[in-house]
Amino acid sequence: MTTNSLAAVIDELTALLGADGIAIDAERRQRLSRDFYWFSPILEVELKDVIADAIVFPRSDDDLLGVMRIARRHGVPLTARGAGTGNYGQAMPLGGGIVVDLTRMNRVLEIGDGWLRAQAGARMGALEDAARASGQELRLMPSTFEKSTIGGFLCGGAGGIGSATYGWLWEGDNVHAARLATAETEPRLIDLQGEDVAAVLHSYGGCGILADVTVPLAPRTDWAHVVYSFPTLAAACDFARELTADTRIAKRLVSISEATIVPLFNGAIPLVTDESRHPALLIVGREHLNAVGTLTARFGGVFERALSESRHPTVSDFSYNHVTLWAKKADPAYTYLQASFDIARMHEQVALVKERYGATIIHHFEFIRSGGAVAMGGLLLWKFEGAAHLEELMRFLGEIGVWVSNPHTVLVEGGTRRDQRWEPLYRAKAAYDPDGLLNPGKVYGSHRELAKVT
Ligand code: FAD
C-alpha cells in the first residue's frame, strides 16, 4: 500500500471508529500482530517481521461492517484477531494491512435454556462464568479459556476441555449459529447455521469475520480436578481409553503424559511424587470420583492430588498446548507436533516411535470422544534439530499410521482440522471473500481449488 492510500484508509477508519478505535503506533501494531507462532522455531524465523499497518477495535456490528467496507473499497487485507493465543501465526497479517481486534465486541447477548449467544470477542472464561451463573456451562473450551475469545476459538481452535465428551469443535452440533461479516463487493452480515457454520470453523477468519456466535450449553456439573499416576505409559493409556469410553462417568478432560514430562510440570507445582510414574490429569464429575478411583486401581493407578478449579496452575494448565508452553519454559529448544494416534494400534505406534527415537521424543495424549468413538490426540515434544529432522519425523509417523497435523506452517490445511473437509471452506471463501482480502496466505487450497468449486 502506498503511503498516501494508507493515510486515506487510516483517515476513514478514524472517522468511523474515533481516535480510540484505531492504533497506528509501532508498539501496538507489533504486539497485536503476534500470536504464539514462536512455539515453532521455523515460524519464529519466518514471521518475525510481520506487522500490520493499523489495528482497529470495532465495538459493534456497524463498526465491523464499516471496517469491511473501507477495506474493500481500498483493497486492503484484513486479519481478524481475538486474544492472539493461536499458534501457527494464524492471526498474523502476513502482508500487513489491517488487524481487526475483536476484543471490544465482548458482550454476552443472550442465554437461553441450552444455548448462549455472544459477541465474537467475548472471552471464553467470561462466557463460562455467565453460563455457570445460569446453572449451565460451555461444552467446549480451549485450555487458554481465560484469555482466548470465542471467535478465535471457533476460527482457530480445535477442541479442549469438554472434548472428552463432545469431540472436536466441528463435530455434531457443537456450534449452533454464527453471524459473519463478509468481504464481498458489498460487505454484509449474514446468519449461518448447520453445515454453513461448519464451513467457516477453523478457517482462520479467511471466509469472513464472526460478529457473534451461538453455542450449545450443557447442564452445570460439579467437577473434580484430579491427578493420578500409573506405573507405565501403556497402563495410563489403557485406563484413559476405558474412562473415555465409559459414558456413565461425566468427564471434561482426560490427559495422559509420559513420566519424562513430570520434571517440566513439577517446576510449576508438584503433581506426581514419584517422577518415574506417568500422570493422568482429569476433570471428572465429582459424583463419579469413586468410580474413577476403582477404574484407576485396575490399571495400577494411585491418587496423587486434587487441584483447585480456579487457582493456577489448574489441571487444564497441563493439557493441550499448555504442555508445549511448560516444555519451552524449561528449555526453549523444545518444539512440538500434533498427531492423532490410531486407538486400536496405540501401544504398537508408541513403541515404534520409542524404538526409532528413544527418549528424545516425549509423549502427551488427550483422550477424546470423536464420532461416537474414543480417539487419541497426541502431542509430541522434542528438542528442535532442524527442518530435515522434522520432515523425517513427520514422514515416519505417517508411515506407521499416525496422522500428523503440522504446526510449523501458516497454512490452514496443515493445521489441526482433523476431518480434513476443506471443500466447504473453499466454497465459503470463494463466496464471501472473492478477492482474497481476508487473512491472505493462510488458505492455500483456495487458490488451487476455487476454480473447481465456483
Ligand atoms: P486468535 O489467536 O486471536 O485467533 C485465532 C484465529 O482465529 C486467527 O486465524 C484469527 O484470524 C481468527 N479469528 C479470531 N477472531 C475471529 C473472528 N471474530 N472471526 C473470524 N476469525 C477470527 N487450541 C485449542 O483448540 N484447544 C486448546 O486446548 C488449546 N490450548 C492452547 C494452549 C496454549 C498455551 C496456546 C498458546 C494455544 C492453545 N490453543 C488451543 C490455541 C488457541 O489458544 C485457541 O485456538 C484459542 O481459542 C484462540 O483464541 P484467540 O481469541 O486467542 O484467537
JSON list of N, CA, C and O and ligand atoms in Angstrom, two decimals, residues 35-36 39 79-87 90-91 102 120 141-144 147-149 151-153 155-161 204-205 208-211 320-322 325 439, ligand 1:
[
{"chain": "A", "resi": 35, "resn": "ASP", "atom": "N", "xyz": [1.03, -13.84, 17.60]},
{"chain": "A", "resi": 35, "resn": "ASP", "atom": "CA", "xyz": [0.37, -14.84, 18.44]},
{"chain": "A", "resi": 35, "resn": "ASP", "atom": "C", "xyz": [1.47, -15.77, 18.97]},
{"chain": "A", "resi": 35, "resn": "ASP", "atom": "O", "xyz": [2.63, -15.35, 19.09]},
{"chain": "A", "resi": 36, "resn": "PHE", "atom": "N", "xyz": [1.13, -17.02, 19.23]},
{"chain": "A", "resi": 36, "resn": "PHE", "atom": "CA", "xyz": [2.15, -17.95, 19.76]},
{"chain": "A", "resi": 36, "resn": "PHE", "atom": "C", "xyz": [2.89, -18.66, 18.63]},
{"chain": "A", "resi": 36, "resn": "PHE", "atom": "O", "xyz": [3.23, -19.83, 18.74]},
{"chain": "A", "resi": 39, "resn": "PHE", "atom": "N", "xyz": [6.09, -20.81, 19.12]},
{"chain": "A", "resi": 39, "resn": "PHE", "atom": "CA", "xyz": [6.16, -22.23, 19.52]},
{"chain": "A", "resi": 39, "resn": "PHE", "atom": "C", "xyz": [6.90, -23.04, 18.44]},
{"chain": "A", "resi": 39, "resn": "PHE", "atom": "O", "xyz": [7.42, -24.10, 18.71]},
{"chain": "A", "resi": 79, "resn": "THR", "atom": "N", "xyz": [-7.15, -8.94, 8.78]},
{"chain": "A", "resi": 79, "resn": "THR", "atom": "CA", "xyz": [-6.91, -10.17, 9.55]},
{"chain": "A", "resi": 79, "resn": "THR", "atom": "C", "xyz": [-7.59, -10.02, 10.90]},
{"chain": "A", "resi": 79, "resn": "THR", "atom": "O", "xyz": [-7.29, -9.07, 11.64]},
{"chain": "A", "resi": 80, "resn": "ALA", "atom": "N", "xyz": [-8.50, -10.95, 11.20]},
{"chain": "A", "resi": 80, "resn": "ALA", "atom": "CA", "xyz": [-9.20, -10.90, 12.49]},
{"chain": "A", "resi": 80, "resn": "ALA", "atom": "C", "xyz": [-8.27, -11.35, 13.60]},
{"chain": "A", "resi": 80, "resn": "ALA", "atom": "O", "xyz": [-7.38, -12.17, 13.40]},
{"chain": "A", "resi": 81, "resn": "ARG", "atom": "N", "xyz": [-8.52, -10.79, 14.79]},
{"chain": "A", "resi": 81, "resn": "ARG", "atom": "CA", "xyz": [-7.74, -11.19, 15.95]},
{"chain": "A", "resi": 81, "resn": "ARG", "atom": "C", "xyz": [-8.66, -11.23, 17.17]},
{"chain": "A", "resi": 81, "resn": "ARG", "atom": "O", "xyz": [-9.49, -10.35, 17.38]},
{"chain": "A", "resi": 82, "resn": "GLY", "atom": "N", "xyz": [-8.49, -12.31, 17.96]},
{"chain": "A", "resi": 82, "resn": "GLY", "atom": "CA", "xyz": [-9.17, -12.38, 19.25]},
{"chain": "A", "resi": 82, "resn": "GLY", "atom": "C", "xyz": [-8.15, -11.98, 20.31]},
{"chain": "A", "resi": 82, "resn": "GLY", "atom": "O", "xyz": [-7.76, -10.82, 20.42]},
{"chain": "A", "resi": 83, "resn": "ALA", "atom": "N", "xyz": [-7.68, -13.01, 21.06]},
{"chain": "A", "resi": 83, "resn": "ALA", "atom": "CA", "xyz": [-6.68, -12.71, 22.09]},
{"chain": "A", "resi": 83, "resn": "ALA", "atom": "C", "xyz": [-5.25, -12.98, 21.61]},
{"chain": "A", "resi": 83, "resn": "ALA", "atom": "O", "xyz": [-4.30, -12.75, 22.35]},
{"chain": "A", "resi": 84, "resn": "GLY", "atom": "N", "xyz": [-5.12, -13.54, 20.40]},
{"chain": "A", "resi": 84, "resn": "GLY", "atom": "CA", "xyz": [-3.78, -13.83, 19.89]},
{"chain": "A", "resi": 84, "resn": "GLY", "atom": "C", "xyz": [-3.11, -14.99, 20.61]},
{"chain": "A", "resi": 84, "resn": "GLY", "atom": "O", "xyz": [-1.88, -15.03, 20.69]},
{"chain": "A", "resi": 85, "resn": "THR", "atom": "N", "xyz": [-3.92, -15.94, 21.12]},
{"chain": "A", "resi": 85, "resn": "THR", "atom": "CA", "xyz": [-3.30, -17.13, 21.75]},
{"chain": "A", "resi": 85, "resn": "THR", "atom": "C", "xyz": [-3.18, -18.28, 20.75]},
{"chain": "A", "resi": 85, "resn": "THR", "atom": "O", "xyz": [-2.78, -19.37, 21.13]},
{"chain": "A", "resi": 86, "resn": "GLY", "atom": "N", "xyz": [-3.55, -18.01, 19.50]},
{"chain": "A", "resi": 86, "resn": "GLY", "atom": "CA", "xyz": [-3.46, -19.07, 18.50]},
{"chain": "A", "resi": 86, "resn": "GLY", "atom": "C", "xyz": [-2.00, -19.41, 18.20]},
{"chain": "A", "resi": 86, "resn": "GLY", "atom": "O", "xyz": [-1.09, -18.64, 18.49]},
{"chain": "A", "resi": 87, "resn": "ASN", "atom": "N", "xyz": [-1.84, -20.56, 17.62]},
{"chain": "A", "resi": 87, "resn": "ASN", "atom": "CA", "xyz": [-0.49, -20.99, 17.24]},
{"chain": "A", "resi": 87, "resn": "ASN", "atom": "C", "xyz": [-0.35, -20.76, 15.73]},
{"chain": "A", "resi": 87, "resn": "ASN", "atom": "O", "xyz": [-1.24, -20.24, 15.10]},
{"chain": "A", "resi": 90, "resn": "GLN", "atom": "N", "xyz": [-1.60, -17.86, 13.05]},
{"chain": "A", "resi": 90, "resn": "GLN", "atom": "CA", "xyz": [-2.96, -17.79, 12.49]},
{"chain": "A", "resi": 90, "resn": "GLN", "atom": "C", "xyz": [-3.48, -16.35, 12.39]},
{"chain": "A", "resi": 90, "resn": "GLN", "atom": "O", "xyz": [-4.16, -16.00, 11.45]},
{"chain": "A", "resi": 91, "resn": "ALA", "atom": "N", "xyz": [-3.20, -15.56, 13.43]},
{"chain": "A", "resi": 91, "resn": "ALA", "atom": "CA", "xyz": [-3.77, -14.21, 13.48]},
{"chain": "A", "resi": 91, "resn": "ALA", "atom": "C", "xyz": [-2.74, -13.17, 13.05]},
{"chain": "A", "resi": 91, "resn": "ALA", "atom": "O", "xyz": [-2.90, -11.99, 13.34]},
{"chain": "A", "resi": 102, "resn": "LEU", "atom": "N", "xyz": [-11.07, -7.95, 17.90]},
{"chain": "A", "resi": 102, "resn": "LEU", "atom": "CA", "xyz": [-12.50, -8.06, 18.25]},
{"chain": "A", "resi": 102, "resn": "LEU", "atom": "C", "xyz": [-12.77, -7.93, 19.74]},
{"chain": "A", "resi": 102, "resn": "LEU", "atom": "O", "xyz": [-13.91, -8.06, 20.17]},
{"chain": "A", "resi": 120, "resn": "ALA", "atom": "N", "xyz": [-18.36, -12.06, 19.23]},
{"chain": "A", "resi": 120, "resn": "ALA", "atom": "CA", "xyz": [-17.24, -12.97, 18.95]},
{"chain": "A", "resi": 120, "resn": "ALA", "atom": "C", "xyz": [-15.99, -12.67, 19.76]},
{"chain": "A", "resi": 120, "resn": "ALA", "atom": "O", "xyz": [-15.13, -13.54, 19.94]},
{"chain": "A", "resi": 141, "resn": "MET", "atom": "N", "xyz": [-14.08, -25.72, 25.65]},
{"chain": "A", "resi": 141, "resn": "MET", "atom": "CA", "xyz": [-13.23, -24.54, 25.84]},
{"chain": "A", "resi": 141, "resn": "MET", "atom": "C", "xyz": [-11.78, -24.98, 25.60]},
{"chain": "A", "resi": 141, "resn": "MET", "atom": "O", "xyz": [-11.41, -26.09, 25.98]},
{"chain": "A", "resi": 142, "resn": "PRO", "atom": "N", "xyz": [-10.96, -24.10, 25.04]},
{"chain": "A", "resi": 142, "resn": "PRO", "atom": "CA", "xyz": [-9.53, -24.45, 24.94]},
{"chain": "A", "resi": 142, "resn": "PRO", "atom": "C", "xyz": [-8.89, -24.28, 26.32]},
{"chain": "A", "resi": 142, "resn": "PRO", "atom": "O", "xyz": [-9.46, -23.62, 27.20]},
{"chain": "A", "resi": 143, "resn": "SER", "atom": "N", "xyz": [-7.70, -24.81, 26.48]},
{"chain": "A", "resi": 143, "resn": "SER", "atom": "CA", "xyz": [-7.03, -24.66, 27.78]},
{"chain": "A", "resi": 143, "resn": "SER", "atom": "C", "xyz": [-6.64, -23.21, 28.04]},
{"chain": "A", "resi": 143, "resn": "SER", "atom": "O", "xyz": [-6.35, -22.83, 29.16]},
{"chain": "A", "resi": 144, "resn": "THR", "atom": "N", "xyz": [-6.69, -22.38, 27.01]},
{"chain": "A", "resi": 144, "resn": "THR", "atom": "CA", "xyz": [-6.42, -20.94, 27.15]},
{"chain": "A", "resi": 144, "resn": "THR", "atom": "C", "xyz": [-7.70, -20.15, 27.43]},
{"chain": "A", "resi": 144, "resn": "THR", "atom": "O", "xyz": [-7.76, -18.94, 27.18]},
{"chain": "A", "resi": 147, "resn": "LYS", "atom": "N", "xyz": [-8.13, -16.36, 28.53]},
{"chain": "A", "resi": 147, "resn": "LYS", "atom": "CA", "xyz": [-7.78, -15.23, 27.66]},
{"chain": "A", "resi": 147, "resn": "LYS", "atom": "C", "xyz": [-8.49, -15.31, 26.31]},
{"chain": "A", "resi": 147, "resn": "LYS", "atom": "O", "xyz": [-8.88, -14.29, 25.75]},
{"chain": "A", "resi": 148, "resn": "SER", "atom": "N", "xyz": [-8.60, -16.50, 25.76]},
{"chain": "A", "resi": 148, "resn": "SER", "atom": "CA", "xyz": [-9.00, -16.58, 24.36]},
{"chain": "A", "resi": 148, "resn": "SER", "atom": "C", "xyz": [-10.47, -16.24, 24.17]},
{"chain": "A", "resi": 148, "resn": "SER", "atom": "O", "xyz": [-11.28, -16.37, 25.08]},
{"chain": "A", "resi": 149, "resn": "THR", "atom": "N", "xyz": [-10.78, -15.78, 22.96]},
{"chain": "A", "resi": 149, "resn": "THR", "atom": "CA", "xyz": [-12.14, -15.35, 22.64]},
{"chain": "A", "resi": 149, "resn": "THR", "atom": "C", "xyz": [-12.90, -16.48, 21.95]},
{"chain": "A", "resi": 149, "resn": "THR", "atom": "O", "xyz": [-12.29, -17.38, 21.36]},
{"chain": "A", "resi": 151, "resn": "GLY", "atom": "N", "xyz": [-14.68, -16.19, 19.24]},
{"chain": "A", "resi": 151, "resn": "GLY", "atom": "CA", "xyz": [-14.46, -16.12, 17.79]},
{"chain": "A", "resi": 151, "resn": "GLY", "atom": "C", "xyz": [-13.12, -16.74, 17.41]},
{"chain": "A", "resi": 151, "resn": "GLY", "atom": "O", "xyz": [-13.01, -17.46, 16.42]},
{"chain": "A", "resi": 152, "resn": "GLY", "atom": "N", "xyz": [-12.10, -16.46, 18.23]},
{"chain": "A", "resi": 152, "resn": "GLY", "atom": "CA", "xyz": [-10.77, -17.02, 17.97]},
{"chain": "A", "resi": 152, "resn": "GLY", "atom": "C", "xyz": [-10.77, -18.53, 18.13]},
{"chain": "A", "resi": 152, "resn": "GLY", "atom": "O", "xyz": [-10.13, -19.25, 17.35]},
{"chain": "A", "resi": 153, "resn": "PHE", "atom": "N", "xyz": [-11.50, -19.02, 19.13]},
{"chain": "A", "resi": 153, "resn": "PHE", "atom": "CA", "xyz": [-11.57, -20.47, 19.32]},
{"chain": "A", "resi": 153, "resn": "PHE", "atom": "C", "xyz": [-12.27, -21.13, 18.14]},
{"chain": "A", "resi": 153, "resn": "PHE", "atom": "O", "xyz": [-11.79, -22.13, 17.60]},
{"chain": "A", "resi": 155, "resn": "CYS", "atom": "N", "xyz": [-12.60, -20.07, 15.10]},
{"chain": "A", "resi": 155, "resn": "CYS", "atom": "CA", "xyz": [-11.90, -19.93, 13.81]},
{"chain": "A", "resi": 155, "resn": "CYS", "atom": "C", "xyz": [-10.46, -20.42, 13.84]},
{"chain": "A", "resi": 155, "resn": "CYS", "atom": "O", "xyz": [-9.85, -20.62, 12.79]},
{"chain": "A", "resi": 156, "resn": "GLY", "atom": "N", "xyz": [-9.90, -20.61, 15.07]},
{"chain": "A", "resi": 156, "resn": "GLY", "atom": "CA", "xyz": [-8.52, -21.05, 15.13]},
{"chain": "A", "resi": 156, "resn": "GLY", "atom": "C", "xyz": [-8.30, -22.32, 15.93]},
{"chain": "A", "resi": 156, "resn": "GLY", "atom": "O", "xyz": [-7.30, -23.00, 15.76]},
{"chain": "A", "resi": 157, "resn": "GLY", "atom": "N", "xyz": [-9.25, -22.64, 16.80]},
{"chain": "A", "resi": 157, "resn": "GLY", "atom": "CA", "xyz": [-9.05, -23.77, 17.71]},
{"chain": "A", "resi": 157, "resn": "GLY", "atom": "C", "xyz": [-9.57, -25.09, 17.16]},
{"chain": "A", "resi": 157, "resn": "GLY", "atom": "O", "xyz": [-10.00, -25.19, 16.00]},
{"chain": "A", "resi": 158, "resn": "ALA", "atom": "N", "xyz": [-9.55, -26.10, 18.00]},
{"chain": "A", "resi": 158, "resn": "ALA", "atom": "CA", "xyz": [-9.97, -27.44, 17.57]},
{"chain": "A", "resi": 158, "resn": "ALA", "atom": "C", "xyz": [-10.80, -28.14, 18.64]},
{"chain": "A", "resi": 158, "resn": "ALA", "atom": "O", "xyz": [-11.80, -28.80, 18.32]},
{"chain": "A", "resi": 159, "resn": "GLY", "atom": "N", "xyz": [-10.40, -28.01, 19.87]},
{"chain": "A", "resi": 159, "resn": "GLY", "atom": "CA", "xyz": [-11.11, -28.72, 20.94]},
{"chain": "A", "resi": 159, "resn": "GLY", "atom": "C", "xyz": [-10.46, -28.38, 22.24]},
{"chain": "A", "resi": 159, "resn": "GLY", "atom": "O", "xyz": [-9.75, -27.38, 22.34]},
{"chain": "A", "resi": 160, "resn": "GLY", "atom": "N", "xyz": [-10.65, -29.18, 23.26]},
{"chain": "A", "resi": 160, "resn": "GLY", "atom": "CA", "xyz": [-10.02, -28.87, 24.54]},
{"chain": "A", "resi": 160, "resn": "GLY", "atom": "C", "xyz": [-10.82, -29.44, 25.69]},
{"chain": "A", "resi": 160, "resn": "GLY", "atom": "O", "xyz": [-11.28, -30.59, 25.63]},
{"chain": "A", "resi": 161, "resn": "ILE", "atom": "N", "xyz": [-11.02, -28.61, 26.72]},
{"chain": "A", "resi": 161, "resn": "ILE", "atom": "CA", "xyz": [-11.79, -29.04, 27.89]},
{"chain": "A", "resi": 161, "resn": "ILE", "atom": "C", "xyz": [-13.21, -29.30, 27.39]},
{"chain": "A", "resi": 161, "resn": "ILE", "atom": "O", "xyz": [-13.83, -28.42, 26.80]},
{"chain": "A", "resi": 204, "resn": "TYR", "atom": "N", "xyz": [-9.47, -19.74, 10.10]},
{"chain": "A", "resi": 204, "resn": "TYR", "atom": "CA", "xyz": [-8.52, -18.64, 10.36]},
{"chain": "A", "resi": 204, "resn": "TYR", "atom": "C", "xyz": [-9.12, -17.29, 9.94]},
{"chain": "A", "resi": 204, "resn": "TYR", "atom": "O", "xyz": [-8.39, -16.38, 9.53]},
{"chain": "A", "resi": 205, "resn": "GLY", "atom": "N", "xyz": [-10.43, -17.17, 9.99]},
{"chain": "A", "resi": 205, "resn": "GLY", "atom": "CA", "xyz": [-11.05, -15.91, 9.58]},
{"chain": "A", "resi": 205, "resn": "GLY", "atom": "C", "xyz": [-10.86, -15.62, 8.10]},
{"chain": "A", "resi": 205, "resn": "GLY", "atom": "O", "xyz": [-11.00, -14.49, 7.66]},
{"chain": "A", "resi": 208, "resn": "GLY", "atom": "N", "xyz": [-14.52, -14.77, 6.38]},
{"chain": "A", "resi": 208, "resn": "GLY", "atom": "CA", "xyz": [-15.37, -13.73, 6.93]},
{"chain": "A", "resi": 208, "resn": "GLY", "atom": "C", "xyz": [-14.97, -13.52, 8.38]},
{"chain": "A", "resi": 208, "resn": "GLY", "atom": "O", "xyz": [-14.21, -14.32, 8.94]},
{"chain": "A", "resi": 209, "resn": "ILE", "atom": "N", "xyz": [-15.47, -12.44, 8.97]},
{"chain": "A", "resi": 209, "resn": "ILE", "atom": "CA", "xyz": [-15.15, -12.17, 10.38]},
{"chain": "A", "resi": 209, "resn": "ILE", "atom": "C", "xyz": [-16.42, -12.37, 11.19]},
{"chain": "A", "resi": 209, "resn": "ILE", "atom": "O", "xyz": [-17.47, -11.79, 10.89]},
{"chain": "A", "resi": 210, "resn": "LEU", "atom": "N", "xyz": [-16.34, -13.23, 12.19]},
{"chain": "A", "resi": 210, "resn": "LEU", "atom": "CA", "xyz": [-17.51, -13.52, 13.02]},
{"chain": "A", "resi": 210, "resn": "LEU", "atom": "C", "xyz": [-17.85, -12.31, 13.87]},
{"chain": "A", "resi": 210, "resn": "LEU", "atom": "O", "xyz": [-16.97, -11.76, 14.55]},
{"chain": "A", "resi": 211, "resn": "ALA", "atom": "N", "xyz": [-19.12, -11.92, 13.86]},
{"chain": "A", "resi": 211, "resn": "ALA", "atom": "CA", "xyz": [-19.58, -10.83, 14.72]},
{"chain": "A", "resi": 211, "resn": "ALA", "atom": "C", "xyz": [-20.16, -11.40, 16.01]},
{"chain": "A", "resi": 211, "resn": "ALA", "atom": "O", "xyz": [-19.90, -10.90, 17.09]},
{"chain": "A", "resi": 320, "resn": "TYR", "atom": "N", "xyz": [-3.35, -30.06, 26.50]},
{"chain": "A", "resi": 320, "resn": "TYR", "atom": "CA", "xyz": [-3.27, -29.48, 25.15]},
{"chain": "A", "resi": 320, "resn": "TYR", "atom": "C", "xyz": [-1.96, -28.69, 24.98]},
{"chain": "A", "resi": 320, "resn": "TYR", "atom": "O", "xyz": [-0.92, -29.13, 25.44]},
{"chain": "A", "resi": 321, "resn": "ASN", "atom": "N", "xyz": [-2.03, -27.52, 24.34]},
{"chain": "A", "resi": 321, "resn": "ASN", "atom": "CA", "xyz": [-0.76, -26.87, 24.02]},
{"chain": "A", "resi": 321, "resn": "ASN", "atom": "C", "xyz": [-0.09, -26.18, 25.20]},
{"chain": "A", "resi": 321, "resn": "ASN", "atom": "O", "xyz": [1.01, -25.65, 25.08]},
{"chain": "A", "resi": 322, "resn": "HIS", "atom": "N", "xyz": [-0.73, -26.23, 26.37]},
{"chain": "A", "resi": 322, "resn": "HIS", "atom": "CA", "xyz": [-0.01, -25.77, 27.57]},
{"chain": "A", "resi": 322, "resn": "HIS", "atom": "C", "xyz": [1.20, -26.66, 27.83]},
{"chain": "A", "resi": 322, "resn": "HIS", "atom": "O", "xyz": [2.18, -26.22, 28.45]},
{"chain": "A", "resi": 325, "resn": "LEU", "atom": "N", "xyz": [4.03, -25.16, 26.24]},
{"chain": "A", "resi": 325, "resn": "LEU", "atom": "CA", "xyz": [4.44, -23.95, 26.97]},
{"chain": "A", "resi": 325, "resn": "LEU", "atom": "C", "xyz": [5.35, -24.30, 28.15]},
{"chain": "A", "resi": 325, "resn": "LEU", "atom": "O", "xyz": [6.41, -23.68, 28.33]},
{"chain": "A", "resi": 439, "resn": "ASN", "atom": "N", "xyz": [-7.24, -12.44, 5.72]},
{"chain": "A", "resi": 439, "resn": "ASN", "atom": "CA", "xyz": [-6.09, -13.21, 6.21]},
{"chain": "A", "resi": 439, "resn": "ASN", "atom": "C", "xyz": [-5.33, -13.88, 5.07]},
{"chain": "A", "resi": 439, "resn": "ASN", "atom": "O", "xyz": [-5.16, -15.11, 5.06]},
{"chain": "B", "resi": 1, "resn": "FAD", "atom": "P1", "xyz": [-6.61, -15.70, 17.95]},
{"chain": "B", "resi": 1, "resn": "FAD", "atom": "O1", "xyz": [-5.29, -16.33, 18.20]},
{"chain": "B", "resi": 1, "resn": "FAD", "atom": "O2", "xyz": [-6.67, -14.23, 18.09]},
{"chain": "B", "resi": 1, "resn": "FAD", "atom": "O3", "xyz": [-7.15, -16.09, 16.50]},
{"chain": "B", "resi": 1, "resn": "FAD", "atom": "C1", "xyz": [-7.16, -17.44, 16.07]},
{"chain": "B", "resi": 1, "resn": "FAD", "atom": "C2", "xyz": [-7.61, -17.48, 14.61]},
{"chain": "B", "resi": 1, "resn": "FAD", "atom": "O4", "xyz": [-8.98, -17.10, 14.53]},
{"chain": "B", "resi": 1, "resn": "FAD", "atom": "C3", "xyz": [-6.87, -16.49, 13.72]},
{"chain": "B", "resi": 1, "resn": "FAD", "atom": "O5", "xyz": [-6.73, -17.04, 12.45]},
{"chain": "B", "resi": 1, "resn": "FAD", "atom": "C4", "xyz": [-7.78, -15.28, 13.64]},
{"chain": "B", "resi": 1, "resn": "FAD", "atom": "O6", "xyz": [-7.60, -14.57, 12.42]},
{"chain": "B", "resi": 1, "resn": "FAD", "atom": "C5", "xyz": [-9.15, -15.93, 13.70]},
{"chain": "B", "resi": 1, "resn": "FAD", "atom": "N1", "xyz": [-10.16, -15.12, 14.36]},
{"chain": "B", "resi": 1, "resn": "FAD", "atom": "C6", "xyz": [-10.13, -14.56, 15.60]},
{"chain": "B", "resi": 1, "resn": "FAD", "atom": "N2", "xyz": [-11.29, -13.95, 15.86]},
{"chain": "B", "resi": 1, "resn": "FAD", "atom": "C7", "xyz": [-12.08, -14.11, 14.76]},
{"chain": "B", "resi": 1, "resn": "FAD", "atom": "C8", "xyz": [-13.38, -13.70, 14.40]},
{"chain": "B", "resi": 1, "resn": "FAD", "atom": "N3", "xyz": [-14.18, -12.99, 15.23]},
{"chain": "B", "resi": 1, "resn": "FAD", "atom": "N4", "xyz": [-13.86, -14.02, 13.18]},
{"chain": "B", "resi": 1, "resn": "FAD", "atom": "C9", "xyz": [-13.11, -14.73, 12.31]},
{"chain": "B", "resi": 1, "resn": "FAD", "atom": "N5", "xyz": [-11.86, -15.15, 12.59]},
{"chain": "B", "resi": 1, "resn": "FAD", "atom": "C10", "xyz": [-11.36, -14.86, 13.81]},
{"chain": "B", "resi": 1, "resn": "FAD", "atom": "N6", "xyz": [-6.48, -24.53, 20.96]},
{"chain": "B", "resi": 1, "resn": "FAD", "atom": "C11", "xyz": [-7.45, -25.45, 21.14]},
{"chain": "B", "resi": 1, "resn": "FAD", "atom": "O7", "xyz": [-8.27, -25.67, 20.26]},
{"chain": "B", "resi": 1, "resn": "FAD", "atom": "N7", "xyz": [-7.52, -26.15, 22.31]},
{"chain": "B", "resi": 1, "resn": "FAD", "atom": "C12", "xyz": [-6.65, -25.96, 23.34]},
{"chain": "B", "resi": 1, "resn": "FAD", "atom": "O8", "xyz": [-6.82, -26.54, 24.40]},
{"chain": "B", "resi": 1, "resn": "FAD", "atom": "C13", "xyz": [-5.60, -25.02, 23.15]},
{"chain": "B", "resi": 1, "resn": "FAD", "atom": "N8", "xyz": [-4.64, -24.83, 24.09]},
{"chain": "B", "resi": 1, "resn": "FAD", "atom": "C14", "xyz": [-3.66, -23.89, 23.89]},
{"chain": "B", "resi": 1, "resn": "FAD", "atom": "C15", "xyz": [-2.68, -23.68, 24.87]},
{"chain": "B", "resi": 1, "resn": "FAD", "atom": "C16", "xyz": [-1.68, -22.74, 24.68]},
{"chain": "B", "resi": 1, "resn": "FAD", "atom": "C17", "xyz": [-0.65, -22.49, 25.75]},
{"chain": "B", "resi": 1, "resn": "FAD", "atom": "C18", "xyz": [-1.65, -21.97, 23.48]},
{"chain": "B", "resi": 1, "resn": "FAD", "atom": "C19", "xyz": [-0.61, -20.93, 23.24]},
{"chain": "B", "resi": 1, "resn": "FAD", "atom": "C20", "xyz": [-2.61, -22.18, 22.49]},
{"chain": "B", "resi": 1, "resn": "FAD", "atom": "C21", "xyz": [-3.62, -23.14, 22.69]},
{"chain": "B", "resi": 1, "resn": "FAD", "atom": "N9", "xyz": [-4.62, -23.34, 21.74]},
{"chain": "B", "resi": 1, "resn": "FAD", "atom": "C22", "xyz": [-5.58, -24.28, 21.92]},
{"chain": "B", "resi": 1, "resn": "FAD", "atom": "C23", "xyz": [-4.72, -22.45, 20.59]},
{"chain": "B", "resi": 1, "resn": "FAD", "atom": "C24", "xyz": [-5.57, -21.17, 20.94]},
{"chain": "B", "resi": 1, "resn": "FAD", "atom": "O9", "xyz": [-5.41, -20.81, 22.29]},
{"chain": "B", "resi": 1, "resn": "FAD", "atom": "C25", "xyz": [-7.03, -21.39, 20.74]},
{"chain": "B", "resi": 1, "resn": "FAD", "atom": "O10", "xyz": [-7.30, -21.77, 19.45]},
{"chain": "B", "resi": 1, "resn": "FAD", "atom": "C26", "xyz": [-7.83, -20.13, 21.11]},
{"chain": "B", "resi": 1, "resn": "FAD", "atom": "O11", "xyz": [-9.17, -20.46, 21.21]},
{"chain": "B", "resi": 1, "resn": "FAD", "atom": "C27", "xyz": [-7.66, -18.98, 20.13]},
{"chain": "B", "resi": 1, "resn": "FAD", "atom": "O12", "xyz": [-8.42, -17.89, 20.59]},
{"chain": "B", "resi": 1, "resn": "FAD", "atom": "P2", "xyz": [-7.90, -16.41, 20.41]},
{"chain": "B", "resi": 1, "resn": "FAD", "atom": "O13", "xyz": [-9.01, -15.50, 20.81]},
{"chain": "B", "resi": 1, "resn": "FAD", "atom": "O14", "xyz": [-6.62, -16.20, 21.10]},
{"chain": "B", "resi": 1, "resn": "FAD", "atom": "O15", "xyz": [-7.74, -16.38, 18.84]}
]
